CSV table of C-alpha atoms in Angstrom, one decimal:
chain,number,residue,atom,x,y,z
A,1,MET,CA,93.6,73.3,121.6
A,2,ALA,CA,95.7,75.4,124.0
A,3,PRO,CA,95.8,79.1,123.0
A,4,ASN,CA,99.6,79.1,122.9
A,5,LYS,CA,99.6,76.6,120.1
A,6,THR,CA,97.7,79.0,117.9
A,7,VAL,CA,100.0,81.9,118.8
A,8,ILE,CA,103.3,80.1,118.4
A,9,PRO,CA,103.2,79.9,114.5
A,10,LEU,CA,102.3,83.6,114.4
A,11,LEU,CA,105.3,84.5,116.6
A,12,PHE,CA,107.6,82.4,114.4
A,13,ILE,CA,106.4,84.3,111.4
A,14,ILE,CA,107.3,87.6,113.1
A,15,ILE,CA,110.6,86.3,114.3
A,16,GLY,CA,111.5,84.9,110.8
A,17,GLU,CA,110.6,88.2,109.2
A,18,ALA,CA,112.6,90.1,111.8
A,19,MET,CA,115.7,88.0,110.9
A,20,ILE,CA,115.1,88.8,107.2
A,21,PHE,CA,114.7,92.5,108.0
A,22,HIS,CA,118.1,92.6,109.7
A,23,GLY,CA,119.8,90.8,106.8
A,24,LEU,CA,119.9,87.3,108.4
A,25,VAL,CA,118.0,85.8,105.4
A,26,ALA,CA,119.2,82.2,105.9
A,27,TYR,CA,118.2,82.2,109.6
A,28,GLY,CA,114.8,83.8,108.7
A,29,ILE,CA,114.1,81.1,106.1
A,30,ALA,CA,115.2,78.4,108.5
A,31,ILE,CA,112.7,79.6,111.0
A,32,HIS,CA,109.9,79.8,108.4
A,33,ILE,CA,110.7,76.2,107.3
A,34,LEU,CA,110.6,74.9,110.9
A,35,ASN,CA,107.4,76.9,111.4
A,36,LEU,CA,105.8,75.1,108.4
A,37,PHE,CA,106.7,71.7,109.9
A,38,PHE,CA,105.1,72.8,113.2
A,39,ILE,CA,101.9,74.1,111.5
A,40,TYR,CA,101.6,70.9,109.4
A,41,LEU,CA,102.0,68.8,112.6
A,42,LEU,CA,99.1,70.7,114.2
A,43,ILE,CA,97.1,70.1,111.0
A,44,ILE,CA,97.9,66.4,110.9
A,45,LYS,CA,96.9,66.1,114.6
A,46,LYS,CA,93.5,67.6,113.5
A,47,GLU,CA,93.5,70.2,116.3
A,48,ASP,CA,90.5,72.5,116.7
A,49,ASP,CA,92.2,75.3,114.9
A,50,ALA,CA,93.5,73.3,112.0
A,51,ALA,CA,91.6,75.4,109.5
A,52,LEU,CA,93.2,78.6,110.8
A,53,MET,CA,96.6,77.0,110.8
A,54,GLN,CA,96.1,75.9,107.1
A,55,LYS,CA,95.5,79.5,106.2
A,56,SER,CA,98.4,80.8,108.4
A,57,SER,CA,100.8,78.4,106.6
A,58,LEU,CA,100.5,80.5,103.5
A,59,LEU,CA,102.6,83.3,105.0
A,60,PRO,CA,105.9,81.3,105.7
A,61,LEU,CA,105.3,79.5,102.4
A,62,LEU,CA,105.0,82.9,100.6
A,63,ARG,CA,108.3,84.1,102.1
A,64,ILE,CA,110.1,80.9,101.3
A,65,VAL,CA,108.9,81.0,97.7
A,66,SER,CA,109.7,84.7,97.3
A,67,ILE,CA,113.3,84.2,98.5
A,68,ALA,CA,113.9,81.1,96.4
A,69,MET,CA,112.5,82.7,93.2
A,70,PRO,CA,115.3,83.7,90.8
A,71,VAL,CA,115.8,87.4,90.1
A,72,PHE,CA,114.5,88.6,86.7
A,73,PRO,CA,115.5,91.7,84.7
A,74,THR,CA,111.8,92.7,84.9
A,75,THR,CA,110.4,92.8,88.4
A,76,LEU,CA,106.9,92.0,87.1
A,77,TYR,CA,108.0,88.5,86.1
A,78,TRP,CA,109.2,87.9,89.7
A,79,TYR,CA,105.8,89.1,91.1
A,80,LEU,CA,103.8,87.0,88.7
A,81,LEU,CA,105.9,83.8,89.4
A,82,VAL,CA,105.7,84.2,93.1
A,83,CYS,CA,102.0,84.7,93.0
A,84,GLY,CA,101.6,81.8,90.5
A,85,ALA,CA,103.6,79.5,92.8
A,86,ILE,CA,101.4,80.2,95.8
A,87,LEU,CA,98.1,79.8,93.9
A,88,PRO,CA,98.0,76.0,94.2
A,89,ALA,CA,98.3,76.2,98.0
A,90,ILE,CA,95.5,78.7,98.1
A,91,TYR,CA,93.3,76.6,95.8
A,92,VAL,CA,93.9,73.4,98.0
A,93,ILE,CA,92.9,75.3,101.1
A,94,ILE,CA,89.8,76.6,99.6
A,95,LYS,CA,88.8,73.2,98.3
A,96,MET,CA,89.7,71.3,101.5
A,97,GLN,CA,87.7,73.8,103.6
A,98,ARG,CA,84.9,73.9,101.1
A,99,LEU,CA,84.7,77.7,101.2
A,100,THR,CA,81.9,79.2,99.2
A,101,TYR,CA,82.1,82.3,97.0
A,102,ASN,CA,80.1,84.2,99.6
A,103,GLU,CA,82.6,83.2,102.4
A,104,LEU,CA,85.5,84.4,100.2
A,105,GLY,CA,83.7,87.7,99.4
A,106,ILE,CA,83.5,86.9,95.7
A,107,GLY,CA,80.5,88.5,94.0
A,108,SER,CA,79.4,91.3,91.8
A,109,ILE,CA,80.6,94.8,92.6
A,110,SER,CA,78.7,98.1,92.4
A,111,PRO,CA,79.9,100.4,89.6
A,112,LYS,CA,80.1,103.2,92.2
A,113,TYR,CA,83.0,101.4,93.8
A,114,ILE,CA,85.2,101.7,90.7
A,115,PRO,CA,86.0,105.5,91.0
A,116,VAL,CA,86.3,105.1,94.8
A,117,SER,CA,88.9,102.3,94.3
A,118,ILE,CA,90.9,104.5,91.9
A,119,VAL,CA,91.0,107.4,94.4
A,120,ILE,CA,91.9,105.3,97.4
A,121,GLY,CA,94.5,103.4,95.3
A,122,PHE,CA,96.1,106.7,94.1
A,123,PHE,CA,96.5,108.2,97.6
A,124,VAL,CA,97.8,104.9,99.1
A,125,ALA,CA,100.3,104.7,96.2
A,126,LEU,CA,101.4,108.3,96.7
A,127,ILE,CA,102.2,107.6,100.4
A,128,GLU,CA,104.1,104.4,99.6
A,129,HIS,CA,106.0,106.0,96.8
A,130,GLN,CA,107.6,108.4,99.3
A,131,ILE,CA,108.8,105.4,101.3
A,132,ILE,CA,110.3,103.0,98.8
A,133,ASN,CA,110.6,105.0,95.5
A,134,PRO,CA,110.3,101.8,93.3
A,135,VAL,CA,111.7,101.2,89.9
A,136,PRO,CA,108.8,101.9,87.4
A,137,LEU,CA,107.2,99.0,85.6
A,138,LEU,CA,105.1,101.4,83.5
A,139,SER,CA,106.8,104.2,81.6
A,140,ARG,CA,103.5,106.1,81.6
A,141,ILE,CA,99.8,105.2,82.0
A,142,ASP,CA,98.5,105.1,78.5
A,143,ILE,CA,95.5,103.0,77.6
A,144,ASN,CA,96.6,103.1,73.9
A,145,ASN,CA,99.8,101.3,74.8
A,146,ILE,CA,99.2,97.5,74.5
A,147,ASP,CA,102.2,96.8,76.9
A,148,ASN,CA,100.6,99.0,79.5
A,149,ILE,CA,97.3,97.2,79.1
A,150,ILE,CA,98.9,93.8,79.5
A,151,ILE,CA,100.7,94.9,82.7
A,152,PHE,CA,97.6,96.5,84.0
A,153,ILE,CA,95.6,93.2,83.6
A,154,LEU,CA,98.4,91.1,85.1
A,155,ILE,CA,98.8,93.3,88.1
A,156,MET,CA,95.1,93.6,88.7
A,157,ILE,CA,94.1,90.0,88.2
A,158,VAL,CA,97.1,88.1,89.4
A,159,VAL,CA,99.1,90.0,91.9
A,160,ALA,CA,96.3,92.0,93.6
A,161,SER,CA,93.9,89.0,93.6
A,162,VAL,CA,96.3,86.5,95.1
A,163,GLU,CA,97.4,88.8,97.9
A,164,GLU,CA,93.8,89.9,98.7
A,165,VAL,CA,92.4,86.4,98.7
A,166,MET,CA,95.2,85.2,100.9
A,167,PHE,CA,95.1,88.1,103.5
A,168,ARG,CA,91.5,89.2,103.4
A,169,SER,CA,89.4,86.2,102.3
A,170,LEU,CA,91.4,83.5,104.1
A,171,ILE,CA,93.6,84.8,106.9
A,172,GLN,CA,91.6,87.9,108.1
A,173,THR,CA,88.3,85.9,108.0
A,174,ALA,CA,89.8,83.1,110.0
A,175,PHE,CA,91.2,85.5,112.6
A,176,GLU,CA,87.9,87.3,112.9
A,177,GLN,CA,86.1,84.0,113.5
A,178,LYS,CA,88.6,83.0,116.2
A,179,TYR,CA,89.4,86.4,117.9
A,180,GLY,CA,86.5,88.7,116.8
A,181,ALA,CA,86.4,91.4,114.2
A,182,HIS,CA,88.6,94.0,115.9
A,183,TYR,CA,91.4,91.7,117.0
A,184,GLY,CA,91.2,89.7,113.7
A,185,LEU,CA,91.7,92.9,111.7
A,186,LEU,CA,94.6,94.1,113.9
A,187,MET,CA,96.4,90.7,113.8
A,188,THR,CA,96.0,90.4,110.0
A,189,SER,CA,97.2,94.0,109.5
A,190,VAL,CA,100.3,93.5,111.7
A,191,LEU,CA,101.2,90.3,109.7
A,192,TYR,CA,100.5,92.1,106.4
A,193,GLY,CA,103.0,94.8,107.5
A,194,VAL,CA,105.5,92.4,108.8
A,195,MET,CA,105.5,90.6,105.5
A,196,HIS,CA,106.9,93.8,104.0
A,197,SER,CA,110.2,93.2,105.9
A,198,GLY,CA,112.0,92.3,102.6
A,199,TYR,CA,112.2,96.0,101.7
A,200,GLY,CA,114.4,96.5,104.7
A,201,SER,CA,112.5,99.6,105.8
A,202,GLY,CA,110.7,100.1,109.1
A,203,SER,CA,108.6,102.8,107.5
A,204,GLU,CA,107.5,100.3,104.8
A,205,ILE,CA,106.5,97.8,107.6
A,206,ALA,CA,104.5,100.6,109.3
A,207,PHE,CA,102.9,101.5,106.0
A,208,GLY,CA,102.0,97.9,105.4
A,209,ILE,CA,100.2,97.7,108.7
A,210,LEU,CA,98.3,100.9,107.9
A,211,ALA,CA,97.4,99.6,104.4
A,212,GLY,CA,96.3,96.4,106.0
A,213,LEU,CA,94.0,98.2,108.4
A,214,ILE,CA,92.5,100.2,105.5
A,215,LEU,CA,92.0,97.3,103.2
A,216,GLY,CA,90.9,95.0,106.0
A,217,ARG,CA,88.4,97.5,107.3
A,218,ILE,CA,86.9,98.1,103.9
A,219,PHE,CA,86.6,94.3,103.5
A,220,GLN,CA,84.9,94.1,106.8
A,221,LYS,CA,82.4,96.8,105.9
A,222,THR,CA,81.6,95.6,102.3
A,223,ARG,CA,82.6,91.9,102.3
A,224,SER,CA,83.5,92.6,98.7
A,225,LEU,CA,86.8,90.9,97.5
A,226,PRO,CA,86.6,92.6,94.1
A,227,PHE,CA,86.5,96.0,95.7
A,228,VAL,CA,89.7,95.5,97.8
A,229,VAL,CA,91.3,93.8,94.8
A,230,MET,CA,90.6,96.9,92.7
A,231,ILE,CA,92.0,99.2,95.3
A,232,HIS,CA,95.1,97.1,95.6
A,233,GLY,CA,95.5,96.7,91.9
A,234,PHE,CA,95.2,100.5,91.2
A,235,GLU,CA,97.6,101.2,94.0
A,236,GLU,CA,100.2,98.9,92.5
A,237,ILE,CA,99.6,100.4,89.0
A,238,PHE,CA,100.1,103.9,90.3
A,239,LEU,CA,103.0,102.9,92.5
A,240,PHE,CA,105.0,101.2,89.7
A,241,SER,CA,104.4,103.8,87.1
A,242,ASN,CA,106.7,106.8,87.0
A,243,MET,CA,103.8,109.3,87.2
A,244,PHE,CA,104.9,110.6,90.6
A,245,ALA,CA,108.5,111.0,89.4
A,246,LEU,CA,107.3,113.0,86.4
A,247,GLN,CA,105.2,115.2,88.7
A,248,ILE,CA,108.2,115.9,90.9
A,249,GLN,CA,110.4,116.7,87.9
A,250,GLN,CA,107.8,119.2,86.6
């Protein structure tokens, strides 16, 4: 397979996200749809990089689903439905490529990683909060509040798990196998940042690239999906609580 055939879908993803970033949503979605057709054509032709293309197809599919998903009064519902809609595609890829738990990074996690994941998640959330200042999903972090516990579980299990399986277990691993550890990490991190274009903030894209580098490097060193899921999950929980706002007010 010629190298340019592998790169073209990645360039289309970046171009489509650039269109969305500049408010040209319809054009961006059109590019993502055309890109999906191109990727599926490569897969049908059973090119050498068909497995990599299958995993890369998750990105335009994710954007199409996220744009098409109705807006809900509670942002959490939107997150959950988008992740739920992308789950079947992830499952099919895992089954078709016969990926093992070990290849996905799924295994037991050392208890010492738990406090580390909380600390990293907190500081990552603190940085991102300064950039996007999101609407809180949690009024306060209170383990005695059943609503907070439910939201905690949903964010940790559904949202963080889906994103990390997609970006770390599937896409990053595929790029590492094709381009090597360093280039694979860099390419995945750039795509991870670019997929934050929906916020309409260049700073958020830059932050996404940085976060992708951090999570990706941790995954490279530990090959522990649960560890990066916990970091991501705690980051989302801290980010979408109003604890930072309360600290500022005080």
